[in-house]
Coordinates of C-alpha atoms in Angstrom, one line a residue:
M1 CA -10.8 0.5 1.7
K2 CA -10.8 2.8 4.7
F3 CA -10.0 6.7 4.7
L4 CA -7.0 7.5 6.5
A5 CA -6.1 11.0 5.9
T6 CA -5.4 14.1 3.5
I7 CA -2.1 15.0 2.7
T8 CA -1.9 18.2 0.2
A9 CA 2.2 18.2 -0.4
N10 CA 3.0 15.3 -3.3
V11 CA 6.3 14.4 -2.0
E12 CA 5.1 13.6 1.4
V13 CA 2.4 11.3 -0.2
E14 CA 5.4 9.4 -2.2
M15 CA 7.8 9.7 1.6
F16 CA 4.6 8.8 3.6
R17 CA 3.6 5.5 0.9
E18 CA 7.4 4.2 1.5
L19 CA 7.1 3.8 5.0
L20 CA 3.7 2.0 4.7
E21 CA 5.1 0.0 2.2
S22 CA 8.5 -0.8 4.1
N23 CA 5.8 -2.2 6.8
D24 CA 4.3 -4.1 4.2
I25 CA 1.1 -1.7 4.2
A26 CA -0.4 -1.1 0.9
L27 CA -1.7 2.9 0.4
N28 CA -4.3 3.8 -2.5
A29 CA -4.1 7.4 -3.3
K30 CA -6.7 9.4 -4.8
H31 CA -6.0 12.7 -5.9
R32 CA -8.8 15.4 -5.1
E33 CA -10.5 18.1 -7.3
T34 CA -8.3 18.3 -10.6
G35 CA -5.2 17.1 -8.5
E36 CA -4.1 15.0 -11.0
F37 CA -4.3 17.0 -13.7
M38 CA -2.6 19.9 -12.2
L39 CA -0.2 17.5 -11.0
L40 CA 0.8 16.3 -14.4
A41 CA 0.9 19.9 -15.9
A42 CA 2.3 22.1 -12.9
G43 CA 4.2 19.8 -11.2
T44 CA 2.3 19.8 -8.4
T45 CA -0.9 20.5 -7.0
I46 CA -2.7 22.2 -3.9
F47 CA -5.6 20.2 -3.6
G48 CA -3.9 17.3 -1.8
E49 CA -4.5 13.5 -2.3
D50 CA -7.0 11.2 0.1
L51 CA -4.9 8.2 1.3
Y52 CA -6.5 4.8 2.0
V53 CA -5.5 1.7 3.3
S54 CA -7.6 -1.5 3.9
E55 CA -9.7 -1.9 6.6
D56 CA -7.9 -4.6 8.6
Q57 CA -4.3 -2.6 8.3
Y58 CA -5.9 0.5 9.3
E59 CA -5.1 0.8 12.8
E60 CA -1.3 0.4 12.4
A61 CA -1.6 2.7 9.2
L62 CA -3.0 5.1 11.7
A63 CA -0.5 4.8 14.5
L64 CA 2.6 5.4 11.8
Y65 CA 0.7 8.3 10.3
E66 CA 0.6 9.9 13.5
A67 CA 4.0 9.1 14.4
Y68 CA 5.3 10.3 11.2
F69 CA 3.7 13.7 11.1
S70 CA 3.5 14.5 14.8
G71 CA 7.2 15.1 14.9
K72 CA 6.8 18.0 12.2
A73 CA 5.5 20.5 14.2
D74 CA 8.1 20.1 17.0
I75 CA 11.0 21.2 15.1
D76 CA 12.7 24.8 15.6
P77 CA 13.4 26.6 12.4
K78 CA 16.3 28.1 14.3
E79 CA 17.8 24.8 16.0
L80 CA 17.1 23.2 12.2
T81 CA 19.3 26.1 10.7
D82 CA 21.7 26.2 12.9
Q83 CA 22.1 22.4 12.9
A84 CA 22.6 22.8 8.9
L85 CA 25.1 25.5 9.1
H86 CA 27.3 23.4 11.5
A87 CA 26.8 20.4 9.6
E88 CA 30.1 18.5 8.7
N89 CA 31.1 20.2 5.1
P90 CA 34.2 19.8 3.6
E91 CA 34.2 23.4 2.5
P92 CA 32.7 26.3 4.4
L93 CA 29.5 27.5 3.4
F94 CA 30.6 30.9 3.7
Y95 CA 33.8 32.8 2.8
D96 CA 35.0 35.7 4.8
E97 CA 38.9 36.4 5.4
S98 CA 39.2 33.6 7.9
N99 CA 38.6 30.9 5.7
A100 CA 39.6 32.8 2.1
P101 CA 40.5 30.2 -0.5
E102 CA 44.4 30.9 -1.0
E103 CA 45.5 32.8 -3.9
D104 CA 48.6 31.3 -6.1

């Protein structure tokens, strides 16, 4: 197994694992420090997990890793908030006089 990266957020480890598995790449994740205990006790860990893949799949896994995580920095928080607020929603997120529910 060859070291690929360290990811600190457990949810990102699981999402990345699913991406690799969908590309037939096995991932071995090892908690750092007391991370496994913290995950069991607190539901999260600050230490992260070291990710390992087989040497023959390393290049493909690295390309997926770089593609997956390179887009994170490109997201403009204001644009993301605007998209969320203007997303199609059957009910308004906020009520004011113009869209308040009708009273019977």
